[in-house]
XYZ file of C-alpha atoms in Angstrom:
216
model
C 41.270 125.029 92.446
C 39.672 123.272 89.481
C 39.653 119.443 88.967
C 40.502 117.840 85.983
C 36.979 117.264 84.928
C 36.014 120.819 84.956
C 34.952 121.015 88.380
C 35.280 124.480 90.192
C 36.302 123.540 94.107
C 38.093 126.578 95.654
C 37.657 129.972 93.709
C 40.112 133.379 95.017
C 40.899 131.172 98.299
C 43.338 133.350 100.585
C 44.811 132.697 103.949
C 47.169 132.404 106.587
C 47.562 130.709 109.689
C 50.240 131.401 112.204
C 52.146 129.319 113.997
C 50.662 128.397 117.126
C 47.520 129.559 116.168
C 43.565 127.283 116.041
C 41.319 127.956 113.563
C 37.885 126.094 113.158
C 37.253 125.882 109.519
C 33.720 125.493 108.903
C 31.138 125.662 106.003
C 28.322 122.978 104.386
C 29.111 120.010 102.194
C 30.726 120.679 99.334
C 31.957 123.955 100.246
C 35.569 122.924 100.073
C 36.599 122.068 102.843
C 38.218 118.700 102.035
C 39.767 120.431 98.717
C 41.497 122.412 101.348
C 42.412 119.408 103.209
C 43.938 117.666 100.568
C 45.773 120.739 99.019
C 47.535 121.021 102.597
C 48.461 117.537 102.974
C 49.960 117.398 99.335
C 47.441 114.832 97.714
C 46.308 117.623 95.359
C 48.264 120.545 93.619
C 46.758 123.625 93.294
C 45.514 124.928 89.699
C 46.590 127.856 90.208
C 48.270 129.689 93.555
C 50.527 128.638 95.723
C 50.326 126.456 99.288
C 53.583 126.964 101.850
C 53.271 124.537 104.937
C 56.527 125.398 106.895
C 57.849 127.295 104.589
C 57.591 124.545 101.624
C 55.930 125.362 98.438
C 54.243 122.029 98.258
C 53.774 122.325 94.050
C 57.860 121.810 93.901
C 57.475 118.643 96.517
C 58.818 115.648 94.195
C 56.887 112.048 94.971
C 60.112 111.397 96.976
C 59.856 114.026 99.749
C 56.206 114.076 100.224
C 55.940 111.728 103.034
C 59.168 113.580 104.638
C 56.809 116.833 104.213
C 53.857 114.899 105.569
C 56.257 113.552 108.585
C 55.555 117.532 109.886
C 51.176 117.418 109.790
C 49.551 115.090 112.082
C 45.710 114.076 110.679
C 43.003 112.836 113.115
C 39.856 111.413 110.720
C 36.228 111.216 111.553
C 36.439 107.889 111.114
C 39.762 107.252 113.569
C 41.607 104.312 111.000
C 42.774 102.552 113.883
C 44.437 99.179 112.573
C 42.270 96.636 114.115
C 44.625 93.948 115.265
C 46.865 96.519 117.261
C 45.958 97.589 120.528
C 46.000 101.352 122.130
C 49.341 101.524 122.407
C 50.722 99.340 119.434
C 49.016 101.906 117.376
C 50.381 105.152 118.902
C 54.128 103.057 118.422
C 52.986 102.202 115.134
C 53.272 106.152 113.852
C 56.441 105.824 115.200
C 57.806 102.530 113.693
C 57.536 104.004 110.410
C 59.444 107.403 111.186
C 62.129 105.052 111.948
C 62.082 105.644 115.959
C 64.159 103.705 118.278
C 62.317 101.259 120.265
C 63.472 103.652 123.112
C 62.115 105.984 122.077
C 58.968 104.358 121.662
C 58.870 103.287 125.106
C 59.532 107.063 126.512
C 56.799 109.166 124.144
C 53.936 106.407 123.485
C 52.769 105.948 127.608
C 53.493 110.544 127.812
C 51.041 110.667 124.624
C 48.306 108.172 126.043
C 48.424 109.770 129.461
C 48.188 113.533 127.847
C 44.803 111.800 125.944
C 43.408 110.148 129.361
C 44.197 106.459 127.913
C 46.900 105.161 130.001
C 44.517 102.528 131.498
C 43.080 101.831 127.845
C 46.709 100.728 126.524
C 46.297 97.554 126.001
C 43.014 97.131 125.069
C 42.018 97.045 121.199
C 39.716 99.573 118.779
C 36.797 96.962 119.637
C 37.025 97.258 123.021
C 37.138 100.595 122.953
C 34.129 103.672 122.822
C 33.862 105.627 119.669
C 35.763 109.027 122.258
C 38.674 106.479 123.332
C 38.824 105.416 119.830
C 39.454 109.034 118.501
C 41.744 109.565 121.540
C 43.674 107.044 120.496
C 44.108 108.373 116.824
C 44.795 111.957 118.764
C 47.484 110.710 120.284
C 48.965 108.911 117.024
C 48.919 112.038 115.187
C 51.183 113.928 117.693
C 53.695 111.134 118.799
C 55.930 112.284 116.162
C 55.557 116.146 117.781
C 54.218 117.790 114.755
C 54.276 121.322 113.619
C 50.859 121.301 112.305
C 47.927 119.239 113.557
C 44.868 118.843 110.992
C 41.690 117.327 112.610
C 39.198 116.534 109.774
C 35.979 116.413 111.821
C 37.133 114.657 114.441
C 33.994 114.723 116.408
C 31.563 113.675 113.901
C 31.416 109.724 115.197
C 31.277 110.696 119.164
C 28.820 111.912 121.520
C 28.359 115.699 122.184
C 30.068 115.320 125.377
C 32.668 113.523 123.719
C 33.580 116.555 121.556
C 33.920 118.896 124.159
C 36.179 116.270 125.578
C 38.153 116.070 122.297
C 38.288 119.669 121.114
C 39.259 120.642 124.760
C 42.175 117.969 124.058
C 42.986 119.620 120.746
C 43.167 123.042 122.288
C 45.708 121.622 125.102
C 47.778 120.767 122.455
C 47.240 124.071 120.646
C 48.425 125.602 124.106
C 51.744 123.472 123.934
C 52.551 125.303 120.707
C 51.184 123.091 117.959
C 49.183 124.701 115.274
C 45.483 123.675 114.940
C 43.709 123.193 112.139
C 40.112 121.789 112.702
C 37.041 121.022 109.834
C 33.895 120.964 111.774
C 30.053 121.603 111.186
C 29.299 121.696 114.759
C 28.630 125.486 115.074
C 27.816 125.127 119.015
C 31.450 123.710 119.296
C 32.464 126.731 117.587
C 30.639 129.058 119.643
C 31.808 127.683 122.798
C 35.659 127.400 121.997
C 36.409 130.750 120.966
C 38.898 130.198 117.995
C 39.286 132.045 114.929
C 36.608 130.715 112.754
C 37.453 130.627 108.560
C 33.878 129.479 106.716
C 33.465 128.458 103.221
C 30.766 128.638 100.803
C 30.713 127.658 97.849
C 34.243 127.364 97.471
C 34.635 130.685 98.321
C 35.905 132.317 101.810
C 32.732 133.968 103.050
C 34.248 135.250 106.632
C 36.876 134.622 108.674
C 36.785 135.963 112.294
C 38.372 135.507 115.586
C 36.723 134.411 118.691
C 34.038 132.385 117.030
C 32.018 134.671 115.985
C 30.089 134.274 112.625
């Protein structure tokens, strides 16, 4: 993957992921991790190669049916982007709202999702009132209302406390074990270690190993 101003980002990048599967992708700034990112959720199109999500070539995706393609990848951030003036629940809805959901079904898979993240007690309370873990457990739960296929979690434990991460990537592997696929950028090697996933690292814009079990 080059940029447009000459910048080399991702250089003989080759992988798959199967369905079901986690895989920790891991590697130091600027190795390309968000490149990756970006490529899988459609915001960039590859130089050269080819990306299939689901089966979709996403270089033929017209402007049209990208957020239909994007409707299939939920995205948990570092950073949560919880809108402020909605509470726990009004948030989780929220992801559904703009699917086009019924309001029963809003009312049916917003309280299963905020129980299946520990937050049923937090639903009405807002991002302020919230910790930086019940924050990100509330953006967890927004990016699988809609049941995705694929769930990409772009160092989701980089703004909570170590035992906070456990907590999270423990959350992220139930939902693994329900079938979803996994996708998680991290630099947190111990989490690595302790989790056991496959592990892809980058350096340099380059794959430099790719192991399962968390070894590397």
């Amino acid at each position: 993957m080059v940029y447009e101003n000459g910048t080399k980002a991702l250089e003989n990048i080759n992988f798959y992921i199967d369905k079901g599967e986690f895989v920790f992708l891991v590697g130091s700034s600027a190795a390309g991790k968000s490149t990756i990112i970006k490529l899988i959720m459609r915001e960039l199109v590859p130089s050269d190669g080819t990306i299939i999500i689901n089966e979709t070539n996403t270089s033929f995706l017209t402007h049209r049916q990208i957020p239909y393609f994007r409707r299939k990848i939920g995205v948990v951030f570092q950073d949560f982007r919880l809108l402020q003036n909605k509470n726990a629940y009004d948030n989780v809805a929220y992801a559904m709202e703009i699917v086009g959901a019924s309001r029963r079904e809003i009312r049916k898979n917003v309280p299963n999702v905020l129980s299946q993240v520990g937050l049923t007690a937090k639903a009405k309370m807002f991002p302020s009132q919230l910790s930086g873990g019940e924050q990100q457990r509330v953006a967890l739960a927004r990016a699988i209302v809609n049941n995705p296929a694929v769930l990409i979690a772009d160092e989701p434990t980089g703004n909570v406390d170590p035992n906070m991460s456990y907590e999270i990537v423990s959350l992220l592997t139930e939902i693994n074990n329900r079938g979803t696929t996994v996708l998680m950028v991290t630099h947190d090697h111990n989490l690595v270690r302790d989790f056991h996933h496959r592990v892809i690292m980058l350096d340099g814009g380059r794959i430099v190993a790719d192991n399962a079990g968390g070894d590397f």
